[in-house]
Tab-separated table of C-alpha atoms and ligand atoms in Angstrom:
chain	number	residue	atom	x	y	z
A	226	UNK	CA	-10.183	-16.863	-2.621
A	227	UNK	CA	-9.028	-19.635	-1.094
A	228	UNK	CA	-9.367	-23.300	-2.777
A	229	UNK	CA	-8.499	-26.526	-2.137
A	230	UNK	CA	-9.375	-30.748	-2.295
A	231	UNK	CA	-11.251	-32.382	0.494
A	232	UNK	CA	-12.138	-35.978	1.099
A	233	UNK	CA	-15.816	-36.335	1.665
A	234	UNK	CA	-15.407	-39.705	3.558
A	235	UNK	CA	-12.745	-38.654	6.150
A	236	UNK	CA	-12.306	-34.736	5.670
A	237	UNK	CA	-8.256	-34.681	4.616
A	238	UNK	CA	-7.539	-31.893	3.220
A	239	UNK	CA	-5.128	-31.370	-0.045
A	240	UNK	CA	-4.040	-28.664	-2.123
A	241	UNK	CA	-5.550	-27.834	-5.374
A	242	UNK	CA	-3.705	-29.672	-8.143
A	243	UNK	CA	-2.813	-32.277	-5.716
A	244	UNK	CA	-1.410	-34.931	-8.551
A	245	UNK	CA	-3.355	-37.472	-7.361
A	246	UNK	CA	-7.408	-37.244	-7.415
A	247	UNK	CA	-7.794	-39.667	-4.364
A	248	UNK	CA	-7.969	-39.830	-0.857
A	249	UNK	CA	-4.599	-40.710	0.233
A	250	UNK	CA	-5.554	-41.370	3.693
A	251	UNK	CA	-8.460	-43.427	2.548
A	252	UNK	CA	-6.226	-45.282	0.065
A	253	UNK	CA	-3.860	-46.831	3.582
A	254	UNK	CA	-7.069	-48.082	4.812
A	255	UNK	CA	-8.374	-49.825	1.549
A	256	UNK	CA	-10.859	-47.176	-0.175
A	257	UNK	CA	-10.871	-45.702	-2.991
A	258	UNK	CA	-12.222	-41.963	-1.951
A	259	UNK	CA	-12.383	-39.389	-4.683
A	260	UNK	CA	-11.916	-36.227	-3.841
A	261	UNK	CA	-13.821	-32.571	-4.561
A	262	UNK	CA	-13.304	-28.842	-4.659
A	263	UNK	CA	-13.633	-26.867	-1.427
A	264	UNK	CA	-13.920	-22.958	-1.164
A	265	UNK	CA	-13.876	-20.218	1.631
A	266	UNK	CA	-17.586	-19.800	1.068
A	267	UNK	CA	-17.436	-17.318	3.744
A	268	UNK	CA	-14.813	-14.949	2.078
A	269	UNK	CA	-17.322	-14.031	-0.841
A	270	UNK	CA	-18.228	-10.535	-0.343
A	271	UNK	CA	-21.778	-9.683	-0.756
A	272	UNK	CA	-21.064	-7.811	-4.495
A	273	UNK	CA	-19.112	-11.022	-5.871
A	274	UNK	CA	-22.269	-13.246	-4.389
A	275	UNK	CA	-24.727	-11.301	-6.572
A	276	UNK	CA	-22.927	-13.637	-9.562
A	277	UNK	CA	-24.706	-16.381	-8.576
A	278	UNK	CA	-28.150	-15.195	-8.516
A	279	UNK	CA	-28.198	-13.043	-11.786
A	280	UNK	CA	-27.851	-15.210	-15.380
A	281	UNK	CA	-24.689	-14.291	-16.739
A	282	UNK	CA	-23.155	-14.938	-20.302
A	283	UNK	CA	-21.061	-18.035	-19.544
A	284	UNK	CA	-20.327	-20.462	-16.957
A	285	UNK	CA	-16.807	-18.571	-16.395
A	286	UNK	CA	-19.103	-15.789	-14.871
A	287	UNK	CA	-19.059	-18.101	-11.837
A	288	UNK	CA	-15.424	-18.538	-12.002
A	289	UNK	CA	-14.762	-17.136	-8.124
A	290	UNK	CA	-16.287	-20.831	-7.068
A	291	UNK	CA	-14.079	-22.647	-10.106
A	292	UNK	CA	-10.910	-24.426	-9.653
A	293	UNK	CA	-8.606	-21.536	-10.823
A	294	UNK	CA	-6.806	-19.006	-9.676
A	295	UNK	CA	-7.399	-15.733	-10.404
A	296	UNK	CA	-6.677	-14.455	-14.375
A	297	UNK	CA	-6.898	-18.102	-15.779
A	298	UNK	CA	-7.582	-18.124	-19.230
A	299	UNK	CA	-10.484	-20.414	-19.681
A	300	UNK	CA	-10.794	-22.767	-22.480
A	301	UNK	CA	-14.126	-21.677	-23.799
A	302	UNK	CA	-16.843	-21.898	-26.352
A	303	UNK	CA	-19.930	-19.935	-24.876
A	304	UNK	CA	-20.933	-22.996	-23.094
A	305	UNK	CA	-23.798	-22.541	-20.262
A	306	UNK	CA	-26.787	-20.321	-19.181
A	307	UNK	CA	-29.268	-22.684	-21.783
A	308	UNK	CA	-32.698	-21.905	-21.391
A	309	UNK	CA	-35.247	-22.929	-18.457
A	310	UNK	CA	-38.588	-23.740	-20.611
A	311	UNK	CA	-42.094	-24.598	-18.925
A	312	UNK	CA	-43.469	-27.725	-19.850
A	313	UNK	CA	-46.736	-27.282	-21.872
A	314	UNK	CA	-47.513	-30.464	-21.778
A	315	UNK	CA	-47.551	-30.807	-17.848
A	316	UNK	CA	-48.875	-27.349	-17.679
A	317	UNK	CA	-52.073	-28.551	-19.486
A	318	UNK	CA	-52.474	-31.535	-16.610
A	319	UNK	CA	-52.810	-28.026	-13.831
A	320	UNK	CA	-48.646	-28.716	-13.352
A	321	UNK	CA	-47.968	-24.751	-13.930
A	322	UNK	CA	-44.528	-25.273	-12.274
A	323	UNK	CA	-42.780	-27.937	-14.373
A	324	UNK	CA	-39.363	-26.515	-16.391
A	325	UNK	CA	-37.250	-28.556	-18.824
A	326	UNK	CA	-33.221	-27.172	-18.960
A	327	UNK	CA	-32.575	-27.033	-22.544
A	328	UNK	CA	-28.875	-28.435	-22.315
A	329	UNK	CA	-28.574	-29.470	-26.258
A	330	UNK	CA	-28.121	-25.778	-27.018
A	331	UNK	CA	-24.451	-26.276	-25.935
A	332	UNK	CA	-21.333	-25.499	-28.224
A	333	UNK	CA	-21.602	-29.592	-28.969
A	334	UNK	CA	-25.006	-29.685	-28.279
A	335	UNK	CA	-24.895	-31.698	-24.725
A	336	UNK	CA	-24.213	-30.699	-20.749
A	337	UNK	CA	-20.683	-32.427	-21.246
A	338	UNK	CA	-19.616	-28.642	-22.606
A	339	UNK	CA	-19.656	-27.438	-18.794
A	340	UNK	CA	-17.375	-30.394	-18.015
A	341	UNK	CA	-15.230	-30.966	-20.505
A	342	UNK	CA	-14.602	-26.592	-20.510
A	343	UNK	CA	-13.392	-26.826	-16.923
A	344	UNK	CA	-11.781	-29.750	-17.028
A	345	UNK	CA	-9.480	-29.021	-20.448
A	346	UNK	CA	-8.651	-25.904	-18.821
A	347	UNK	CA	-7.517	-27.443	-15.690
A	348	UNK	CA	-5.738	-29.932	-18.317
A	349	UNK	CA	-3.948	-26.975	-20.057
A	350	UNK	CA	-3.192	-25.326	-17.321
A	351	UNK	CA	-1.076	-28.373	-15.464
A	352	UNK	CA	0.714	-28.560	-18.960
A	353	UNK	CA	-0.459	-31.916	-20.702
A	354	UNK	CA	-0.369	-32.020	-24.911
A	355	UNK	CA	-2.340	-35.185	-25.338
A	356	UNK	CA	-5.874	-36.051	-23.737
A	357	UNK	CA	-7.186	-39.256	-23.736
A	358	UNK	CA	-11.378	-40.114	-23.016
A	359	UNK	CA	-13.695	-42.830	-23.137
A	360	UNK	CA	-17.581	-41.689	-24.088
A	361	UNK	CA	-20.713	-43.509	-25.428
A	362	UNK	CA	-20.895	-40.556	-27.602
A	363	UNK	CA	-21.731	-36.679	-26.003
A	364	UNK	CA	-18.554	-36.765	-23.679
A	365	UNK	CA	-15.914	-37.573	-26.249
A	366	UNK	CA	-17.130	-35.134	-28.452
A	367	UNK	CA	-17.142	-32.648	-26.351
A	368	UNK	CA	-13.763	-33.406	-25.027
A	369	UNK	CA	-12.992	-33.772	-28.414
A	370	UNK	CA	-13.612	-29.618	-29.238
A	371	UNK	CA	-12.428	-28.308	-26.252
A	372	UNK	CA	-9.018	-30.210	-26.837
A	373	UNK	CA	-9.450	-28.526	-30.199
A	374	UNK	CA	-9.973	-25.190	-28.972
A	375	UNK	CA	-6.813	-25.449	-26.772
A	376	UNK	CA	-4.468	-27.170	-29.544
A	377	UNK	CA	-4.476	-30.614	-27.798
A	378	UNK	CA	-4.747	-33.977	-29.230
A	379	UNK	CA	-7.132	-35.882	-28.385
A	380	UNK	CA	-7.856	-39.828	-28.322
A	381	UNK	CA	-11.651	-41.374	-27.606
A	382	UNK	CA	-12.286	-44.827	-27.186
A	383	UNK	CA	-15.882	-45.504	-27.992
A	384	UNK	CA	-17.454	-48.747	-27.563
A	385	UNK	CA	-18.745	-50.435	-30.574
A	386	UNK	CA	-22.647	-49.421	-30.064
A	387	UNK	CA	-22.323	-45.757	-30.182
A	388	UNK	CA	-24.020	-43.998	-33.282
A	389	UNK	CA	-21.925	-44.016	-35.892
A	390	UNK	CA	-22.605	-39.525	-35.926
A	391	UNK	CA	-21.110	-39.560	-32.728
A	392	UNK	CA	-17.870	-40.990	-33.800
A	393	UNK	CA	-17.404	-38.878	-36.579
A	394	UNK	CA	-17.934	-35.789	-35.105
A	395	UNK	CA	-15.203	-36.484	-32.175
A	396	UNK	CA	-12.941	-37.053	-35.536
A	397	UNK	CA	-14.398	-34.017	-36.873
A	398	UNK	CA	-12.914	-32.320	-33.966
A	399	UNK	CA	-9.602	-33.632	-34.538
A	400	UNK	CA	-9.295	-36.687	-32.747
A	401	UNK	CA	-8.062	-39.939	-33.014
A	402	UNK	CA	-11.659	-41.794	-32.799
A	403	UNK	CA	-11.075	-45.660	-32.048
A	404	UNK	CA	-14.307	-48.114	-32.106
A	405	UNK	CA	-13.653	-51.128	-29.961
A	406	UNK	CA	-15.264	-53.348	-27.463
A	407	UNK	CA	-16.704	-51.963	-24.058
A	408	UNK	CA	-14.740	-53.191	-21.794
A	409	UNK	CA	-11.543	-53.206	-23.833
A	410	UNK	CA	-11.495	-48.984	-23.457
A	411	UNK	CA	-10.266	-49.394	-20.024
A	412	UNK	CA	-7.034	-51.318	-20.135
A	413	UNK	CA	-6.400	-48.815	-23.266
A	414	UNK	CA	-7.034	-45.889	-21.066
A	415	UNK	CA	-4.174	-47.285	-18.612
A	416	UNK	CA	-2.014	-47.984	-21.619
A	417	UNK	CA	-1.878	-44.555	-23.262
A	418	UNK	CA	-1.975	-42.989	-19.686
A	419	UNK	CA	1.402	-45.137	-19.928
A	420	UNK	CA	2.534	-43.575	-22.950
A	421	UNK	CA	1.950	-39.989	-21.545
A	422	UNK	CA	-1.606	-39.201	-22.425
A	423	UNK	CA	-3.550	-37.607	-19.735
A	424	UNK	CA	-7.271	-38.442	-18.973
A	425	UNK	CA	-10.274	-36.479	-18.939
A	426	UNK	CA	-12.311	-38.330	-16.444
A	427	UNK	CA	-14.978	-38.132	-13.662
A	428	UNK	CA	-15.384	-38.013	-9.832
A	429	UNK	CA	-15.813	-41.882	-8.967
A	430	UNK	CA	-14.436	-43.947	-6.027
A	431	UNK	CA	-11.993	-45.876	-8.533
A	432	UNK	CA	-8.569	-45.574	-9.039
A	433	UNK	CA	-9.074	-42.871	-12.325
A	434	UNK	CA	-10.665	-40.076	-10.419
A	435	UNK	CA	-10.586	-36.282	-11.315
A	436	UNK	CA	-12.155	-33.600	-9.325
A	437	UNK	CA	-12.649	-30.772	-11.796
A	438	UNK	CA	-14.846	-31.457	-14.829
A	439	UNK	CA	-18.001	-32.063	-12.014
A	440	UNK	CA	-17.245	-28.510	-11.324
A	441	UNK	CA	-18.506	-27.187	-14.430
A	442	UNK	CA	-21.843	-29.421	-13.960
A	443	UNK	CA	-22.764	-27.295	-10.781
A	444	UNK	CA	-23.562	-24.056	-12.938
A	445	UNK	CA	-26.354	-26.365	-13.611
A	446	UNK	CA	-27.906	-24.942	-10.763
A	447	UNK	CA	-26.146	-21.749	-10.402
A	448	UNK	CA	-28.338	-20.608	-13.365
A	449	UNK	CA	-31.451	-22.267	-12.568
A	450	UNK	CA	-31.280	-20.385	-9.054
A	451	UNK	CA	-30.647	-17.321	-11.469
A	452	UNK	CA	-34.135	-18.308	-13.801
A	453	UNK	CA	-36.192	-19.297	-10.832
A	454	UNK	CA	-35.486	-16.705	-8.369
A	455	UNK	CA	-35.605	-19.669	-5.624
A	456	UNK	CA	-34.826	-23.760	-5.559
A	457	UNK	CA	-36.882	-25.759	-7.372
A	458	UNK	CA	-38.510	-28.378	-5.110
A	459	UNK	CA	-37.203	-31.175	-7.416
A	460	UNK	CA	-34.644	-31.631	-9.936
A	461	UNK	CA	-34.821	-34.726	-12.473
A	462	UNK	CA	-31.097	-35.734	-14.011
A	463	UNK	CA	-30.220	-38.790	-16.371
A	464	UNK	CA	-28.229	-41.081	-15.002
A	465	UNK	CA	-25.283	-42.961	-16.470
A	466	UNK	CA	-21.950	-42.655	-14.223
A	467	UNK	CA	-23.683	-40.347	-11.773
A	468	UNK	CA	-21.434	-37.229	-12.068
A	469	UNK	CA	-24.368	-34.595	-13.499
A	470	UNK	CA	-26.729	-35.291	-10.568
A	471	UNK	CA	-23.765	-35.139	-8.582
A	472	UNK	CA	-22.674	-32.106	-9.924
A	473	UNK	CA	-25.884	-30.215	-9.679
A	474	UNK	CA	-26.151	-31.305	-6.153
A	475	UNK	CA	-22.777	-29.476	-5.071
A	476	UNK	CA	-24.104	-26.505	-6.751
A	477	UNK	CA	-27.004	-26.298	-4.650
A	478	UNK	CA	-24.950	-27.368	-2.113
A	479	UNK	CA	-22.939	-24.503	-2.256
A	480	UNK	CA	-25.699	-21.691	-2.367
A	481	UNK	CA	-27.203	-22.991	0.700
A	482	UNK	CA	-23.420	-22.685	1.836
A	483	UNK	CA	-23.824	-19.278	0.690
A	484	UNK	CA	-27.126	-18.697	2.116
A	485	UNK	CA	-28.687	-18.113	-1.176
A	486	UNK	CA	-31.029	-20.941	-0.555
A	487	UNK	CA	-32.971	-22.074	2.334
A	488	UNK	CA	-32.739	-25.730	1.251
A	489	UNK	CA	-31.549	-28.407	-1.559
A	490	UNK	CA	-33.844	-29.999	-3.808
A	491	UNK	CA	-34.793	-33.540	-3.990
A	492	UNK	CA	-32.488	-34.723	-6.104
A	493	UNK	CA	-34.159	-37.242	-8.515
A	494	UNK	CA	-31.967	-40.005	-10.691
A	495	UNK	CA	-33.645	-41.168	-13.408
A	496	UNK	CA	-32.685	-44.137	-15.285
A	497	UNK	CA	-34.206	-46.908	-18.028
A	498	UNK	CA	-35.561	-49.687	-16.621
A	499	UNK	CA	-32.631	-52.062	-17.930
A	500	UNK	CA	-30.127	-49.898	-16.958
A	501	UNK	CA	-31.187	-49.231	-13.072
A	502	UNK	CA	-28.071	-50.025	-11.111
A	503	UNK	CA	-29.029	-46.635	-9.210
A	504	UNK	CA	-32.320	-47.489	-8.073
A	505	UNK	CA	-31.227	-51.012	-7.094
A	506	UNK	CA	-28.733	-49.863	-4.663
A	507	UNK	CA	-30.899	-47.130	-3.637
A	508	UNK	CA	-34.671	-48.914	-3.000
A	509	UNK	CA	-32.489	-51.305	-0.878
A	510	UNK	CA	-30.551	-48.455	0.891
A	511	UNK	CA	-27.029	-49.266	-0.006
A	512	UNK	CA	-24.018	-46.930	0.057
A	513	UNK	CA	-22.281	-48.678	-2.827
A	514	UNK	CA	-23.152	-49.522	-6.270
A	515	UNK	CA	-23.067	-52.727	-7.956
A	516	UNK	CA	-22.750	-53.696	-11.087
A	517	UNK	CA	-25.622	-55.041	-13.631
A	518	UNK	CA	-23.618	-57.065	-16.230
A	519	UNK	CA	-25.634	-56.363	-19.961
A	520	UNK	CA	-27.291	-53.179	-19.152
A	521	UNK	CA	-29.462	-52.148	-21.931
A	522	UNK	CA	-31.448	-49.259	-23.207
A	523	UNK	CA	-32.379	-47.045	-26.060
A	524	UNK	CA	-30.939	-44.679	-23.933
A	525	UNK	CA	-27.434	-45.046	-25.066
A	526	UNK	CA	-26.031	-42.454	-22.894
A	527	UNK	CA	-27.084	-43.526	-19.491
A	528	UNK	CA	-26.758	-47.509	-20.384
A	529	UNK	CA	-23.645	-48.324	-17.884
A	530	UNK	CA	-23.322	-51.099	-15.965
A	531	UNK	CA	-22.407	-49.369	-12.753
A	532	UNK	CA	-22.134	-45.801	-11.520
A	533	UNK	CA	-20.492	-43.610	-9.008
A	534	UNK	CA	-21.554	-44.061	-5.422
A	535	UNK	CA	-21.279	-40.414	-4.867
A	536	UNK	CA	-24.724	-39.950	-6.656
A	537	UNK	CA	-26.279	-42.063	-3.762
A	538	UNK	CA	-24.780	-39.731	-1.427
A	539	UNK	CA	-26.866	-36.758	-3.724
A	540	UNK	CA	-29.940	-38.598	-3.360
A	541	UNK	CA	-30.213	-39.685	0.379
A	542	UNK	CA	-28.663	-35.920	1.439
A	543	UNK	CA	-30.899	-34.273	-0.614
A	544	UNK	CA	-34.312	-36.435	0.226
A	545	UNK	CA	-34.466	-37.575	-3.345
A	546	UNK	CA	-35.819	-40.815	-5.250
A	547	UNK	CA	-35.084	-42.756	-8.158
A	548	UNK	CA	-37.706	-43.675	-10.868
A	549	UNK	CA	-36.889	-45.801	-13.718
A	550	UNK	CA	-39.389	-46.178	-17.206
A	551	UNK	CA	-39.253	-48.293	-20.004
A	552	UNK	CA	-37.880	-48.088	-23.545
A	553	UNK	CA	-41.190	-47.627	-24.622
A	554	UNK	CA	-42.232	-44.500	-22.186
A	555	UNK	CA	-39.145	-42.727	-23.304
A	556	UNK	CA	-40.019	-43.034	-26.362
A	557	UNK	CA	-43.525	-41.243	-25.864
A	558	UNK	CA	-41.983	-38.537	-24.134
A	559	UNK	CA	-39.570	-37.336	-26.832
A	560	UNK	CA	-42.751	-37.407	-29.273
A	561	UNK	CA	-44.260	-35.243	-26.736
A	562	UNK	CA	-41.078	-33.043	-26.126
A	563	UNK	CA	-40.875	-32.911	-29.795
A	564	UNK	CA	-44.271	-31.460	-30.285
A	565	UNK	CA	-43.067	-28.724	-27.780
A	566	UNK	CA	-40.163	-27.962	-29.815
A	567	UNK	CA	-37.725	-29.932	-28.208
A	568	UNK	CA	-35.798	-32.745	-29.939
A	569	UNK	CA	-33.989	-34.721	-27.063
A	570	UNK	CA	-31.964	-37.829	-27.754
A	571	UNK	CA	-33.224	-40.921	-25.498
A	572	UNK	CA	-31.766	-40.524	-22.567
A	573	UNK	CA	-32.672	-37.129	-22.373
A	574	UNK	CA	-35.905	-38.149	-22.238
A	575	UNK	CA	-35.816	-39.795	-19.163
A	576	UNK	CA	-36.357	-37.098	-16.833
A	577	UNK	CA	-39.539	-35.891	-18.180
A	578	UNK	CA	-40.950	-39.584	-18.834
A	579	UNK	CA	-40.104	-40.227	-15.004
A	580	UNK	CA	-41.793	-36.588	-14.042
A	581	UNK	CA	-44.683	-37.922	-15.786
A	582	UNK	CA	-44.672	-41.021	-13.690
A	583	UNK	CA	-44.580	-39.567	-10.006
A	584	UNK	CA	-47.579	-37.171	-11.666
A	585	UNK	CA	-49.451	-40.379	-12.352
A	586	UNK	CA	-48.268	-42.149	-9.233
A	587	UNK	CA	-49.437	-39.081	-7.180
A	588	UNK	CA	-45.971	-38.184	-5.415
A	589	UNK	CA	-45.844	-35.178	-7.171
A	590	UNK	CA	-48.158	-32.152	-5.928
A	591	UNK	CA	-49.652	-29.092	-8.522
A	592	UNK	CA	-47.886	-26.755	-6.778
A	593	UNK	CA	-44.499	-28.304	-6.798
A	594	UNK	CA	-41.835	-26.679	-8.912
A	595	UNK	CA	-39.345	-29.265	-10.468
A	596	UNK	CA	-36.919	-29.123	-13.429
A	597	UNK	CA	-36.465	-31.683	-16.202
A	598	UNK	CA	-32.621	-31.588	-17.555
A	599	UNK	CA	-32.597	-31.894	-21.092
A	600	UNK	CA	-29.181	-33.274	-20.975
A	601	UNK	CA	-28.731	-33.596	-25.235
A	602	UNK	CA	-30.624	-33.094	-28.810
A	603	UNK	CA	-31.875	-35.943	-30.730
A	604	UNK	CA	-29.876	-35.241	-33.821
A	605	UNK	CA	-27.224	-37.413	-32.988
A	606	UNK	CA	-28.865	-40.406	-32.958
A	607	UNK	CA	-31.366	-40.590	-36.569
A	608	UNK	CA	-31.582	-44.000	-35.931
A	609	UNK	CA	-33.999	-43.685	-33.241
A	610	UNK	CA	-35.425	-40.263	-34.130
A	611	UNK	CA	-36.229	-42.635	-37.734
A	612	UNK	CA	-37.943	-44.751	-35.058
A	613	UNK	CA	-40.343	-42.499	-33.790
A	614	UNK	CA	-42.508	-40.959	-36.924
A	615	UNK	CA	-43.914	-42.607	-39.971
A	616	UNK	CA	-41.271	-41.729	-42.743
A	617	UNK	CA	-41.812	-38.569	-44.206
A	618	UNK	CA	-44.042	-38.322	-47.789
A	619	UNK	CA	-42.400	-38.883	-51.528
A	620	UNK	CA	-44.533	-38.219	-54.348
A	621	UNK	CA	-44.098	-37.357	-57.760
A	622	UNK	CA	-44.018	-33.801	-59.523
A	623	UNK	CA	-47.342	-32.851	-59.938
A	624	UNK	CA	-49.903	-30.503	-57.931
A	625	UNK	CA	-52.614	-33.513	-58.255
A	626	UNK	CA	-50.140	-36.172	-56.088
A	627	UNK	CA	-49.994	-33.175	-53.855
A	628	UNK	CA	-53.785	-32.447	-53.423
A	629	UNK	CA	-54.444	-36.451	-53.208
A	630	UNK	CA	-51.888	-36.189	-50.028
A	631	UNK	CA	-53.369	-33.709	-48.503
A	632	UNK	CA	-57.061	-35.117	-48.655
A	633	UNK	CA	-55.300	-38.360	-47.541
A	634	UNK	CA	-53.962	-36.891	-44.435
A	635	UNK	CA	-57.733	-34.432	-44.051
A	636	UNK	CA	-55.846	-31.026	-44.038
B	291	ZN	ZN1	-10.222	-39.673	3.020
């Protein structure tokens, strides 16, 4: 199967491994243009297609469309084909159709497993020791594992906000956890790039570009293809750097490639209403982000003050949207995940809050099938979980302290 790097903006082609993860040709004229995998869709036979319709036991059952040659040994931990649940709660509004994707059943409990198992392969394979990330939490410890699994260090820069769980499971992992200011981690990237460390980034259109970790984010819809039996008409992704939407939309992009699909679904980026840099380039039609200096949210995850401009491209090619909801609204919808059985940290929360909203705006039909992608669990953040439910009962030993609770509470 042949493989290779492309340039979306001007169509260059490079080979695979190519040491550099931009646009060359873009670079002599001024842009930054990351670049992405490319396959010989057309070489699949119909047998090695029937991978992509059928739920497997790991991503690496899609491997033929991964960035690998043939006989790589994938770093792995099980990650992938996570449940597709129907919504009850939407259900009960005559929604019959409405699916959340249960990502926090991961190894480390988030989506970042797809990424961060592609990409430390990729890392292995091209023969770097030392990995370097920067995370608000889910990605560096996720990175953090997989370097782990593969006997490589690893170094994550967090920025000071991030739950102080977070932290300590990247160092329960193994690596060098360092707590500093936001926009300090990025000059410290460059330095220890310096000193030989090699990062574990992201497709942007900035200088530290990688192609490969996105990969693993398109068996996102490999496997809801597999669940569905068809394309949902909708797909709702958190947004922080853009890369998961992204993702997902080169996976559907592909099966329509493939002729698996008739059509892409609307991609949908959904974001906290003070953290919307998305939906402020988009509801003015832009084809660049900008930047919102102080982003904030409960929504830890997806608060970034800019993202990738290649999720823009995902939303106008795919006839999406963006809705944003308040701090408050996100916070309703994990009670109401929760009472389905699904903890979700904040920003996990944000695609089913915003499904709710285009049901009550009317932009969303009964018969319209749309997933929710539960990108992470709540338990890493008890803070806000504390937040959300009046603290739990202490009384003393004795069955009458019991029996006045329970008439208290009328059970
Ligand atoms: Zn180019």
């Amino acid at each position: 199967m042949k493989k290779w790097l492309v340039c979306g903006a001007c169509g260059t082609q490079y080979r695979l491994n190519a040491p550099s993860g931009l646009c060359l040709r873009c670079q002599e004229s001024g842009r930054l243009q990351g670049l992405e995998v490319s396959y010989d869709y057309a070489a699949l036979s119909p047998s090695r297609k029937k991978a992509f319709v059928q739920r497997g036991r790991s991503i690496w059952d899609f491997s033929d469309l991964l960035p690998f040659d043939e006989g790589v040994v994938p770093v792995t931990l099980g990650e992938g084909m996570t449940p597709l649940t129907p919504m009850l709660a939407a259900s009960r509004m005559g929604f019959r159709h409405i699916y959340t994707k249960n990502e926090s059943v991961n190894p480390t409990w988030s989506h970042k497993d797809r990424f961060n198992s592609v990409a430390i392969t990729k890392v292995r394979e091209l023969g770097h020791s030392r990995v370097v990330g920067t995370s608000t939490g889910n990605q560096g410890i996720s990175t953090a594992a997989y370097a782990a699994r593969a006997d490589l260090r690893s170094t994550i820069l967090f920025p000071a906000e991030t739950p102080k769980l977070m932290v300590d499971l990247a160092s329960q992992y193994g690596a060098l956890s360092i707590v500093t200011q936001w926009h300090a981690r990025d000059s410290m990237v460059q330095r220890l790039m310096e000193l030989g460390w090699f990062p574990v980034v992201s497709l942007k259109n900035r200088e530290l570009t990688s192609p490969y970790g996105i990969e693993g984010y398109k068996t996102i819809a490999y496997e809801i293809l597999a669940d569905l039996g068809a394309a949902p008409d909708k797909v709702l992704v958190p947004v922080a750097g853009g890369n998961a939407l992204y993702g997902i939309y080169k996976g559907f992009r592909e099966l329509q490639e493939m002729k698996l699909i008739e059509r892409i679904p609307q991609m949908i980026a959904c974001q906290a209403s003070g953290a919307n840099v998305v939906e402020k380039a988009f509801k003015q039609g832009l084809e660049r982000i900008g930047t919102q200096p102080g982003a904030y949210s409960i929504a830890t995850s997806t608060r970034e003050e800019t993202a990738g401009d290649h999720v823009l491209a995902a939303i106008y090619r795919s006839g999406g949207d963006t809705v944003t909801v308040s701090d408050g609204e996100i916070q309703d919808c994990m009670r109401t995940l929760a009472k389905e059985g699904l903890c979700a940290e904040a920003a996990s929360a944000l695609p089913t809050a915003a499904l709710f909203k285009l049901i009550g705006e009317k932009k969303f039909k009964e018969t319209d099938t749309a997933v929710c992608l539960l990108t992470s669990g709540g338990c890493k953040s008890p803070d806000i979980l504390s937040d959300l439910r009046p603290p739990a009962v202490r009384i003393e030993a004795s069955l009458s302290a019991l029996q006045q609770v329970l008439e208290r509470m009328g059970l």
